[in-house]
Amino acid sequence: MRVTEKPRPSSGLTSRSSSSHPRTQRLSLLLPPSRRSHTASHHVGGHQDVTSTMTVSYTLKVAEARFGGFSGLLLRWRGSIYKLLYKEFLLFIALYALLSVTYRLLLTQEQKRVYAQVARYCNRSADLIPLSFVLGFYVTMVVNRWWAQYTSIPLPDQLMCVISATVHGVDQRGRLLRRTLIRYANLASVLVLRSVSTRVLKRFPTMEHVVDAGFMSQEERKKFESLKSDFNKYWIPCVWFTNLAAQARRDGRIRDDIALCLLLEELNKYRAKCSMLFHYDWISIPLVYTQVVTIAVYSFFALSLVGRQFVEPVAGAATPREPLEPGQAAGDLDMYVPLTTLLQFFFYAGWLKVAEQIINPFGEDDDDFETNQLIDRNLQVSLLSVDDMYQNLPPAEKDAYWDEDSAQPPYTVATVAESLRPSFLGSTFNLRMSDDPEQSLQVEASPGPARPVTAQTPLLGRFLGVGAPSPAISLRNFGRIRAPRTPHLVRFRAEEGGDIEAADRIEEEASGSGDETQEP
């Protein structure tokens, strides 16, 4: 077997160009030619650092429930609880070991007796802290806020489709209008992300970097900086967008007011997400709640450091002292490593660390949002949509199922068993009905006089009136208080082909039940 080996470059890293990495090539297109070479070499040298901060995704690993499915995730380091908690965990173990050695080797018998009393007191006091309730409610609120912030990140997908459909013109003017409109939208998202994300701010530390990246021109920067305001000015590109859209309507590039209204509605949705993202950064979870949760966790484990120590029975005592923990008596096994206490610290302190990591997902943690990649994706996709894909359609052809009554896509050998399963038609589709044909006969209830209501509830009668009905009427009382039966309460549709004998039998049963109801 002949193997063809690819030729190697004559020199090492110096022979690698900026086009060897697609992301580097995309980023270099956003910069002026004078800075492209520097940026390319920076990304080639720092490629490992960029990929090491990507969001940890394990969705494919848990696509199927199998034996030990989650166990394989326990061995990961990036984004794991071990990476977040190992410093605090080691500190807790060191303090616990220090107290244990001090108690066992340095204290006298009298000091040990006093220490045992203090340890029992700390152990009882730790149980009085409602740690599970306070911490669980706090983490739930933080997780909900975390997902709401992600859904508030502005994405131009809907807006770019509306721009491509409403702003017409294949000439340079039409192309310029579409690209400028979508660039203003991307500029607004960059400005608001600079205000909330440390990654984006490090990428665009000044407005000059935003201009060099191609999101803003020099004239637009002058206009932007000439507008004096004490507040964040991320909304200015949105106003430019509306003015440019109105000008396009006057020039006939937008053909009717309905299309203009649709375009502005999508812009308002986009601007609302920018505003919501800014306000999430402005209005945090109340500091007092974060402090309460932090103090609760730290105080619980501060008490546990002393209270969970193993205490020896006092020598020469007439009766054994009170056990340190429920079920612990004198002579129990002396565990040098408090396994259950360490597990408890791992769970509760890890829970607090989860909230600490995701309370602000716009930082530089392993699982924080990849805002820089979102900026790259949004700019590339939106420009392709409004420019290269404008009226660039494939020819319309008949589909593969043109002459077939029902379309049935083919299956592979791995999925053909799914085609044998019956379609779900509803939960009552296979319900077995009664075989008695009389149960399927259609009857019609005749309108009768209103039934007098005599059952009342005294408490409800004070608020709802004298004639307030009782909310709990038994079947027996329900039959007694109903109105007298009319002679033709049930009329059977004999004129439609019904069974007359069945109708007579129903009438007799109804008359018999009415006589029984009227008995005292």
XYZ file of C-alpha atoms in Angstrom:
520
model
C 0.000 0.000 0.000
C 1.424 3.316 -1.053
C 1.122 6.257 1.277
C 1.672 9.754 -0.018
C 3.199 12.056 2.547
C 2.337 15.740 2.486
C 5.331 18.033 1.988
C 6.375 19.884 5.088
C 7.036 23.612 5.091
C 10.651 24.648 4.829
C 10.568 26.538 8.140
C 8.605 26.139 11.338
C 6.111 28.671 12.582
C 7.406 31.372 10.287
C 5.949 29.581 7.268
C 2.419 29.490 8.699
C 0.268 32.209 7.226
C -2.767 33.898 8.667
C -5.025 31.989 6.288
C -4.179 28.664 7.992
C -6.856 29.317 10.570
C -10.332 30.367 9.339
C -11.131 32.394 12.434
C -7.878 34.322 12.105
C -8.675 34.974 8.455
C -12.147 36.315 9.337
C -10.743 38.577 12.021
C -8.026 39.910 9.727
C -10.634 41.036 7.220
C -12.110 43.360 9.836
C -8.839 45.216 10.364
C -6.996 47.664 8.114
C -4.126 46.217 6.048
C -1.524 47.882 8.258
C -2.630 45.807 11.273
C -3.531 42.500 9.661
C -0.056 41.012 9.831
C 0.291 41.802 13.525
C -3.135 40.393 14.328
C -2.488 37.233 12.325
C 0.763 36.502 14.138
C -0.900 37.202 17.474
C -3.713 34.736 16.816
C -1.362 32.076 15.511
C 0.754 32.300 18.619
C -2.236 32.549 20.956
C -4.514 30.006 19.330
C -4.193 27.645 22.253
C -5.248 30.346 24.706
C -8.323 31.210 22.660
C -9.614 27.657 22.427
C -8.904 26.931 26.089
C -11.559 29.448 27.183
C -14.380 28.098 25.074
C -17.592 27.100 26.796
C -17.551 23.526 28.064
C -20.114 21.488 26.138
C -20.912 17.855 26.924
C -24.291 17.533 25.201
C -23.159 14.723 22.913
C -21.862 12.700 25.871
C -25.338 12.609 27.447
C -27.331 12.157 24.236
C -28.342 8.666 25.394
C -29.076 7.454 28.908
C -26.784 4.547 29.627
C -24.981 2.901 32.507
C -22.441 5.275 33.961
C -23.438 8.093 31.609
C -22.825 10.879 34.102
C -19.899 9.047 35.704
C -17.685 9.786 32.714
C -18.232 13.500 33.258
C -16.750 13.314 36.751
C -13.225 12.946 35.357
C -13.223 16.273 33.501
C -11.269 19.233 34.838
C -12.265 22.241 32.708
C -15.501 23.718 33.965
C -15.670 21.176 36.805
C -16.513 21.706 40.431
C -13.038 20.493 41.352
C -11.443 23.423 39.549
C -13.760 25.881 41.278
C -13.615 24.445 44.779
C -10.243 22.803 45.330
C -8.648 25.798 47.079
C -11.484 26.201 49.594
C -11.619 22.431 50.021
C -7.925 22.182 50.852
C -8.222 25.117 53.264
C -11.105 23.430 55.084
C -9.147 20.170 55.382
C -6.082 22.015 56.678
C -8.064 23.871 59.351
C -9.856 20.716 60.411
C -6.555 18.832 60.704
C -5.015 21.684 62.693
C -7.841 21.640 65.243
C -7.733 17.875 65.439
C -3.991 17.776 66.110
C -4.320 20.573 68.662
C -7.053 18.683 70.531
C -5.296 15.328 70.494
C -1.714 16.399 71.281
C -1.602 19.839 72.854
C -4.572 20.122 75.221
C -4.715 18.927 78.805
C -7.562 16.827 80.172
C -9.321 19.840 81.619
C -8.949 21.719 78.347
C -10.259 18.720 76.451
C -13.331 18.679 78.694
C -14.026 22.349 77.941
C -13.339 21.780 74.233
C -15.837 18.906 74.193
C -18.539 21.174 75.598
C -17.753 23.828 72.996
C -17.783 21.213 70.217
C -21.209 19.920 71.251
C -22.556 23.456 71.372
C -21.198 24.259 67.881
C -22.611 21.042 66.477
C -26.102 21.826 67.803
C -25.878 25.434 66.623
C -24.912 24.445 63.081
C -28.165 22.521 62.722
C -30.146 25.705 63.435
C -28.960 27.379 60.208
C -31.540 26.770 57.382
C -28.759 26.288 54.866
C -30.601 24.072 52.367
C -33.563 26.441 52.084
C -31.565 29.676 51.827
C -28.948 28.315 49.450
C -31.386 26.366 47.274
C -33.681 29.338 46.708
C -30.720 31.586 45.939
C -29.176 29.228 43.389
C -32.552 28.738 41.694
C -32.939 32.488 41.305
C -29.392 32.831 39.968
C -29.874 30.056 37.399
C -33.110 31.621 36.136
C -31.368 34.972 35.846
C -28.433 33.331 34.038
C -30.643 31.853 31.323
C -32.654 35.073 30.997
C -29.426 36.966 30.330
C -28.493 34.551 27.577
C -31.870 34.939 25.873
C -31.392 38.721 26.061
C -28.257 38.666 23.906
C -29.239 40.436 20.634
C -29.068 38.222 17.567
C -29.600 39.776 14.102
C -31.175 36.724 12.467
C -34.743 38.012 12.262
C -33.685 41.557 11.471
C -31.373 40.541 8.619
C -34.149 38.512 6.975
C -36.504 41.479 7.124
C -33.827 43.800 5.698
C -33.145 41.411 2.838
C -36.876 41.190 2.059
C -37.866 44.855 2.363
C -34.873 46.971 1.256
C -34.670 46.531 -2.521
C -32.101 47.358 -5.151
C -29.366 45.370 -6.876
C -27.290 48.474 -7.563
C -24.577 49.903 -5.357
C -27.046 52.168 -3.513
C -29.299 49.270 -2.545
C -26.347 47.175 -1.454
C -24.967 50.072 0.575
C -28.296 50.601 2.332
C -28.662 46.948 3.336
C -25.081 46.578 4.561
C -25.206 49.855 6.474
C -28.467 48.977 8.181
C -27.225 45.627 9.390
C -23.867 47.144 10.367
C -25.665 49.644 12.590
C -27.459 46.769 14.296
C -24.180 44.933 14.879
C -22.588 48.134 16.135
C -25.326 48.521 18.758
C -24.699 44.983 20.044
C -20.927 45.573 20.166
C -21.395 48.778 22.158
C -23.690 47.165 24.711
C -21.494 44.082 25.010
C -18.479 46.324 25.656
C -20.414 47.625 28.638
C -21.207 44.236 30.188
C -18.571 41.740 29.010
C -14.936 41.846 30.072
C -13.935 39.751 27.068
C -15.430 42.213 24.598
C -13.963 45.183 26.441
C -10.503 43.630 26.263
C -11.035 43.091 22.538
C -12.333 46.645 21.932
C -10.846 48.741 24.747
C -11.400 52.048 22.911
C -13.657 53.360 20.171
C -10.626 53.419 17.889
C -10.587 49.617 18.061
C -14.263 49.554 17.096
C -13.474 51.746 14.077
C -10.499 49.587 13.094
C -12.669 46.476 13.301
C -15.027 47.909 10.673
C -18.122 48.365 12.812
C -17.945 52.159 12.600
C -16.455 54.701 10.235
C -14.449 57.742 11.264
C -17.302 60.092 10.383
C -19.717 57.998 12.404
C -17.301 58.075 15.318
C -17.190 61.875 15.174
C -20.975 62.020 15.161
C -21.090 59.521 18.015
C -18.630 61.445 20.190
C -20.206 64.814 19.398
C -23.437 63.742 21.087
C -22.948 64.557 24.754
C -24.763 62.358 27.226
C -24.094 61.205 30.764
C -25.573 57.787 29.993
C -24.544 54.860 27.864
C -24.930 55.650 24.154
C -25.381 52.150 22.743
C -28.778 53.247 21.396
C -27.355 55.786 18.911
C -26.820 53.236 16.075
C -30.463 52.223 16.442
C -31.531 55.829 15.849
C -29.249 55.965 12.812
C -30.964 52.792 11.630
C -34.442 54.338 11.876
C -33.414 57.517 10.072
C -31.727 55.575 7.284
C -34.779 53.299 6.946
C -37.048 56.352 6.673
C -34.782 57.781 3.972
C -34.905 54.482 2.102
C -38.706 54.648 2.239
C -38.701 58.141 0.773
C -36.323 57.013 -1.986
C -38.562 54.065 -2.856
C -36.094 51.405 -1.703
C -38.728 50.292 0.799
C -41.854 50.044 -1.290
C -44.669 50.562 1.236
C -45.314 51.647 4.800
C -46.186 48.124 5.886
C -42.692 46.926 5.024
C -41.209 49.913 6.858
C -43.354 49.159 9.905
C -42.236 45.531 9.879
C -38.591 46.590 9.637
C -38.891 49.012 12.546
C -40.720 46.455 14.663
C -37.850 43.999 14.271
C -35.384 46.752 15.095
C -37.324 47.589 18.265
C -37.154 43.934 19.341
C -33.427 43.972 18.718
C -32.982 47.235 20.626
C -35.118 45.910 23.495
C -32.724 42.996 23.936
C -29.779 45.380 24.020
C -31.552 47.438 26.647
C -32.496 44.383 28.698
C -28.914 43.126 28.616
C -27.693 46.504 29.858
C -30.260 46.555 32.675
C -29.340 43.024 33.765
C -25.815 44.333 34.231
C -27.079 47.415 36.040
C -29.622 45.801 38.388
C -28.047 42.867 40.201
C -29.502 40.450 42.709
C -29.849 42.434 45.949
C -26.532 42.492 47.744
C -28.164 41.728 51.063
C -29.364 38.355 49.789
C -25.939 37.435 48.447
C -24.413 38.410 51.785
C -26.947 36.376 53.752
C -26.266 33.262 51.699
C -22.495 33.684 51.909
C -22.545 34.263 55.665
C -24.865 31.280 56.152
C -22.518 28.932 54.283
C -19.334 30.225 55.897
C -20.784 30.246 59.408
C -22.164 26.735 58.981
C -18.780 25.307 58.126
C -16.997 27.445 60.712
C -19.183 25.786 63.325
C -18.633 22.423 61.663
C -14.861 22.780 61.972
C -15.227 22.652 65.745
C -18.466 20.757 66.139
C -17.617 17.821 63.900
C -14.380 16.980 65.708
C -14.206 13.573 67.383
C -14.245 14.087 71.160
C -12.889 11.425 73.505
C -14.752 10.594 76.714
C -13.297 12.332 79.730
C -11.091 10.036 81.807
C -12.373 9.319 85.345
C -15.897 10.582 84.690
C -18.691 8.754 86.495
C -21.042 8.801 83.517
C -20.265 9.232 79.846
C -20.694 12.678 78.439
C -23.394 13.626 75.979
C -22.515 12.221 72.552
C -21.257 14.710 70.006
C -23.635 13.618 67.251
C -26.944 11.732 67.316
C -26.201 8.058 67.542
C -22.551 8.576 68.555
C -21.662 6.978 71.846
C -18.491 6.567 73.810
C -16.145 4.090 72.182
C -17.151 4.790 68.600
C -14.560 4.508 65.876
C -12.239 7.499 65.791
C -12.370 8.683 62.170
C -9.322 10.796 61.457
C -10.837 11.828 58.108
C -14.402 13.214 58.518
C -15.790 11.777 55.299
C -19.411 12.870 55.717
C -18.391 16.373 56.789
C -16.128 16.707 53.768
C -18.921 15.545 51.483
C -21.253 18.063 53.057
C -18.713 20.822 52.474
C -18.265 19.660 48.897
C -22.027 19.813 48.209
C -22.934 23.069 49.962
C -19.789 25.025 49.133
C -19.953 23.702 45.564
C -23.541 24.876 45.353
C -22.434 28.346 46.389
C -19.607 28.237 43.841
C -22.100 27.444 41.071
C -24.021 30.599 41.943
C -20.779 32.568 42.132
C -19.776 31.455 38.638
C -23.026 32.091 36.787
C -24.268 35.180 38.623
C -22.317 37.180 36.008
C -21.874 35.043 32.870
C -20.063 37.795 30.969
C -16.699 37.246 32.607
C -13.860 34.920 31.676
C -14.778 31.709 33.477
C -14.865 28.393 31.648
C -18.651 28.407 31.288
C -19.176 32.120 30.660
C -20.783 33.246 27.423
C -18.558 33.362 24.344
C -19.448 36.934 23.476
C -16.529 37.495 21.100
C -17.499 34.482 19.020
C -21.090 35.703 18.998
C -19.907 39.046 17.590
C -17.939 37.266 14.855
C -20.840 34.993 14.000
C -23.441 37.785 13.955
C -21.397 40.040 11.674
C -20.507 37.319 9.193
C -23.981 35.786 8.975
C -25.805 39.108 8.758
C -23.588 40.481 5.989
C -23.983 37.268 3.984
C -27.743 37.473 4.372
C -28.231 41.045 3.188
C -25.519 41.142 0.524
C -24.344 37.883 -1.031
C -27.709 36.146 -0.594
C -29.863 39.056 -1.761
C -31.903 37.736 -4.715
C -29.300 35.000 -5.105
C -31.717 32.096 -5.263
C -31.317 28.568 -6.580
C -33.647 27.700 -9.477
C -37.097 26.477 -8.452
C -37.480 22.789 -9.326
C -39.999 20.060 -8.723
C -39.315 18.243 -5.498
C -38.725 14.496 -5.302
C -42.308 13.847 -4.148
C -44.041 15.884 -6.845
C -46.068 12.969 -8.254
C -46.608 11.096 -4.989
C -49.721 11.307 -2.833
C -47.861 11.045 0.464
C -44.228 11.976 1.001
C -42.133 9.345 2.754
C -38.447 10.161 3.169
C -36.151 7.107 3.190
C -34.576 5.630 6.319
C -31.137 4.228 6.847
C -30.534 0.729 8.156
C -29.787 2.173 11.598
C -33.152 3.979 11.776
C -35.511 1.777 9.736
C -37.046 0.297 12.896
C -38.554 3.706 13.699
C -40.713 3.538 10.560
C -42.529 0.463 11.923
C -43.881 2.288 14.942
C -47.505 3.450 14.612
C -48.130 7.164 14.604
C -49.495 8.766 17.725
C -53.117 9.770 17.102
C -54.138 10.833 20.587
C -54.384 9.360 24.074
C -58.073 8.327 23.586
C -57.608 6.781 20.145
C -57.327 3.207 21.499
C -59.922 3.638 24.233
C -62.317 0.676 24.322
C -65.932 1.798 24.204
C -68.954 -0.074 25.551
C -70.397 -2.786 23.284
C -73.946 -1.872 24.312
C -75.515 -0.007 21.355
C -77.856 1.857 23.684
C -74.857 3.681 25.202
C -74.142 5.216 21.812
C -77.653 6.503 21.176
C -78.007 10.270 20.906
C -80.469 11.968 23.243
C -81.450 15.590 23.598
C -82.144 17.400 26.851
C -85.265 19.598 26.782
C -85.022 23.043 28.391
C -86.773 23.151 31.781
C -87.452 25.710 34.512
C -84.618 26.834 36.755
C -84.104 24.603 39.757
C -84.562 26.236 43.172
C -81.459 26.209 45.319
C -82.100 25.608 49.015
C -78.704 24.462 50.280
C -76.710 27.397 51.651
C -73.454 28.014 53.418
C -73.736 30.485 56.332
C -70.157 31.771 55.979
C -70.406 32.330 52.230
C -73.873 33.837 52.684
C -72.395 36.735 54.615
C -70.220 37.724 51.650
C -72.144 36.489 48.608
C -75.724 37.078 49.747
C -78.522 35.115 51.367
C -78.944 32.672 48.515
C -75.338 31.606 48.171
C -75.145 27.903 47.238
C -72.989 25.510 49.162
C -69.784 24.491 47.382
C -70.132 20.937 48.731
C -73.494 19.324 47.898
C -73.653 15.564 48.223
C -75.217 13.386 45.594
C -78.065 12.554 47.957
C -78.904 16.225 48.614
C -78.427 17.015 44.967
C -81.194 14.591 44.060
C -83.561 15.947 46.719
C -83.293 19.626 45.944
C -83.638 19.460 42.204
C -86.780 20.695 40.480
C -89.713 18.355 39.847
C -89.247 16.249 36.779
C -91.032 17.444 33.686
C -93.050 14.898 31.688
C -90.731 15.193 28.740
C -87.335 15.767 30.324
C -85.649 13.562 27.741
C -86.858 13.372 24.201
C -85.548 10.635 22.054
C -85.025 11.261 18.409
C -87.446 8.708 17.114
C -88.048 10.716 13.987
C -84.409 10.162 13.044
C -84.598 6.383 13.087
C -84.110 5.758 16.811
C -85.425 2.780 18.740
C -88.888 3.673 20.166
C -88.773 0.823 22.687
C -85.439 2.058 24.021
C -86.930 5.536 24.345
C -89.880 4.174 26.388
C -87.511 2.250 28.638
C -85.416 5.387 29.271
C -88.610 7.305 30.124
C -89.719 4.648 32.602
C -86.318 4.625 34.329
C -86.383 8.410 34.561
C -89.891 8.402 36.106
C -88.874 5.739 38.635
C -85.792 7.631 39.736
C -87.849 10.803 40.132
C -90.326 9.091 42.481
C -87.478 7.830 44.658
C -85.988 11.306 44.869
C -89.210 12.898 46.108
C -89.510 10.503 49.034
C -88.682 12.140 52.411
